[in-house]
């Protein structure tokens, strides 16, 4: 199963997360499994509409609104373990850069950041990423049982279909390690 973290800012799913959902759905198709999304916090749009990006289920964890990388990483890694995810996909956004390494440590998973193409899965799991400020590419093999990939923004065009996703809501609580006083 492929789990995609859908980043939401002020109740709106970010465009880079929609790209990550399509990317994760394409990986799921390659591996012959299903793609599911995870949203933390309140979202103003209809989450079942995310099925159009290839996910079959959307897990919404409510009760946590303020972004805290440590508590979000725990929630994501706990959900990935619970669902038996073999690949976890993030967008390589500000929050993805904070979350992916933390989730990688918690799951003892191999991590490739800044992916620019679908992984080659015919002989292992090899991810292409940009290096040297985009002047070259590296192909990196992930050998761990659980794999984490963060997708560069605008590296994968979202594929929009006509599916509806099943929405599974759960209330959670997390103790943030940082308290935001003002912004």
Coordinates of C-alpha atoms in Angstrom, one line a residue:
X1 CA 0.0 0.0 0.0
X2 CA 1.2 3.5 -0.8
X3 CA 0.5 6.3 1.7
X4 CA 0.6 9.9 0.5
X5 CA 0.7 12.8 3.0
X6 CA -1.6 15.6 1.7
X7 CA -0.3 18.9 3.2
X8 CA -3.1 21.3 4.0
X9 CA -2.6 25.0 4.7
X10 CA -5.5 26.9 6.2
X11 CA -7.9 24.2 5.2
X12 CA -6.8 23.9 1.6
X13 CA -4.9 21.0 0.1
X14 CA -1.7 22.3 -1.6
X15 CA -1.1 21.9 -5.3
X16 CA 2.2 20.1 -4.6
X17 CA 0.2 17.6 -2.5
X18 CA -2.1 16.9 -5.5
X19 CA 1.0 16.2 -7.6
X20 CA 2.2 13.9 -4.9
X21 CA -1.1 12.0 -4.8
X22 CA -1.0 11.4 -8.6
X23 CA 2.6 10.4 -8.3
X24 CA 1.8 8.0 -5.4
X25 CA -1.1 6.5 -7.4
X26 CA 1.2 5.9 -10.3
X27 CA 3.6 4.1 -8.1
X28 CA 0.8 2.0 -6.7
X29 CA -0.2 1.1 -10.2
X30 CA 3.4 0.0 -11.0
X31 CA 3.5 -2.1 -7.8
X32 CA 0.0 -3.5 -8.2
X33 CA -1.3 -2.1 -5.0
X34 CA -3.6 0.8 -3.8
X35 CA -2.8 4.4 -3.0
X36 CA -4.3 6.1 0.1
X37 CA -3.9 9.7 1.3
X38 CA -3.5 11.1 4.8
X39 CA -4.7 14.6 5.8
X40 CA -4.0 16.1 9.3
X41 CA -6.3 18.8 10.4
X42 CA -9.5 20.4 9.1
X43 CA -10.0 20.8 5.3
X44 CA -12.6 23.0 3.8
X45 CA -13.1 21.0 0.6
X46 CA -14.8 17.7 0.1
X47 CA -12.0 15.1 0.8
X48 CA -13.8 12.4 -1.3
X49 CA -12.9 14.5 -4.4
X50 CA -9.3 13.5 -3.8
X51 CA -10.2 10.2 -5.4
X52 CA -9.9 12.0 -8.7
X53 CA -6.1 12.0 -8.2
X54 CA -6.0 8.2 -7.8
X55 CA -6.4 7.5 -4.1
X56 CA -9.0 5.0 -2.9
X57 CA -9.2 6.2 0.7
X58 CA -8.5 9.4 2.5
X59 CA -7.6 9.2 6.2
X60 CA -8.4 12.4 8.0
X61 CA -6.9 13.0 11.5
X62 CA -8.7 15.8 13.2
X63 CA -8.0 17.5 16.5
X64 CA -4.5 18.8 15.5
X65 CA -4.5 22.2 13.7
X66 CA -1.1 23.8 14.4
X67 CA 1.8 22.3 12.3
X68 CA 4.4 20.7 14.5
X69 CA 6.9 18.5 12.7
X70 CA 7.6 16.2 15.6
X71 CA 4.0 15.4 16.4
X72 CA 2.9 15.3 12.7
X73 CA 5.8 12.8 12.0
X74 CA 4.6 10.6 14.9
X75 CA 1.0 10.6 13.5
X76 CA 2.2 9.9 10.0
X77 CA 4.5 7.1 11.0
X78 CA 1.9 5.5 13.3
X79 CA -0.7 5.6 10.5
X80 CA 1.8 4.2 7.9
X81 CA 2.7 1.3 10.3
X82 CA -1.0 0.7 11.1
X83 CA -1.9 0.5 7.3
X84 CA 1.2 -1.5 6.4
X85 CA 2.5 1.1 3.9
X86 CA 5.4 0.0 1.8
X87 CA 6.0 3.5 0.3
X88 CA 5.2 6.9 1.9
X89 CA 5.1 9.9 -0.5
X90 CA 5.5 13.5 0.5
X91 CA 5.7 16.7 -1.6
X92 CA 9.2 18.3 -1.3
X93 CA 7.6 21.4 0.2
X94 CA 8.6 23.1 3.4
X95 CA 6.5 20.7 5.6
X96 CA 7.6 17.7 3.5
X97 CA 11.3 18.6 4.1
X98 CA 10.6 18.7 7.8
X99 CA 8.5 15.5 8.0
X100 CA 10.1 13.0 5.6
X101 CA 13.4 12.6 7.4
X102 CA 11.6 12.3 10.8
X103 CA 9.2 9.7 9.4
X104 CA 12.1 7.9 7.8
X105 CA 13.9 7.5 11.2
X106 CA 10.7 6.4 12.9
X107 CA 10.0 3.7 10.3
X108 CA 13.6 2.7 9.7
X109 CA 12.9 3.5 6.0
X110 CA 15.1 4.5 3.1
X111 CA 14.6 8.1 2.0
X112 CA 15.0 9.9 -1.3
X113 CA 14.3 13.6 -1.4
X114 CA 13.6 15.7 -4.4
X115 CA 12.4 12.9 -6.8
X116 CA 11.8 14.1 -10.4
X117 CA 10.4 10.9 -12.0
X118 CA 8.6 7.7 -11.2
X119 CA 10.8 5.1 -9.6
X120 CA 12.1 2.2 -11.8
X121 CA 10.6 -0.9 -10.2
X122 CA 11.6 -3.6 -12.6
X123 CA 14.8 -4.4 -10.7
X124 CA 14.4 -3.0 -7.2
X125 CA 13.2 0.5 -6.4
X126 CA 15.4 3.1 -8.0
X127 CA 14.4 6.8 -7.7
X128 CA 15.7 9.6 -10.0
X129 CA 16.4 12.9 -8.3
X130 CA 18.0 16.1 -9.3
X131 CA 21.5 17.0 -7.8
X132 CA 23.9 19.9 -8.2
X133 CA 21.1 22.5 -8.3
X134 CA 19.3 20.6 -11.1
X135 CA 22.4 20.4 -13.3
X136 CA 22.6 16.6 -13.0
X137 CA 20.5 13.6 -12.0
X138 CA 21.2 10.7 -9.6
X139 CA 19.5 7.3 -9.6
X140 CA 19.2 6.1 -6.0
X141 CA 18.2 2.5 -5.0
X142 CA 16.2 2.1 -1.8
X143 CA 16.7 -1.3 -0.3
X144 CA 14.7 -1.0 2.9
X145 CA 11.3 -2.6 3.3
X146 CA 9.6 0.7 3.7
X147 CA 10.5 3.5 1.3
X148 CA 10.0 7.2 1.6
X149 CA 10.0 9.6 -1.4
X150 CA 9.5 13.3 -1.5
X151 CA 8.5 14.7 -4.9
X152 CA 9.9 18.0 -6.2
X153 CA 7.1 20.5 -7.0
X154 CA 6.2 20.6 -10.7
X155 CA 8.1 17.4 -11.4
X156 CA 5.0 15.3 -12.0
X157 CA 1.8 16.5 -13.7
X158 CA -1.3 15.6 -11.7
X159 CA -3.5 13.1 -13.4
X160 CA -7.1 14.0 -12.7
X161 CA -9.8 11.3 -13.2
X162 CA -13.3 10.8 -12.0
X163 CA -12.9 8.8 -8.9
X164 CA -14.3 9.3 -5.4
X165 CA -12.3 8.3 -2.3
X166 CA -13.7 6.8 0.8
X167 CA -13.1 9.2 3.7
X168 CA -12.1 7.7 7.1
X169 CA -12.1 10.3 9.9
X170 CA -10.4 9.8 13.3
X171 CA -9.9 12.2 16.2
X172 CA -6.4 12.4 17.5
X173 CA -4.5 14.4 20.0
X174 CA -0.9 15.4 19.9
X175 CA 1.2 17.4 22.3
X176 CA 3.1 19.9 20.3
X177 CA 6.8 20.4 21.1
X178 CA 6.6 24.0 20.0
X179 CA 4.0 26.6 21.0
X180 CA 3.3 29.3 18.4
X181 CA 2.7 32.6 20.3
X182 CA 2.1 34.8 17.2
X183 CA 2.7 35.0 13.5

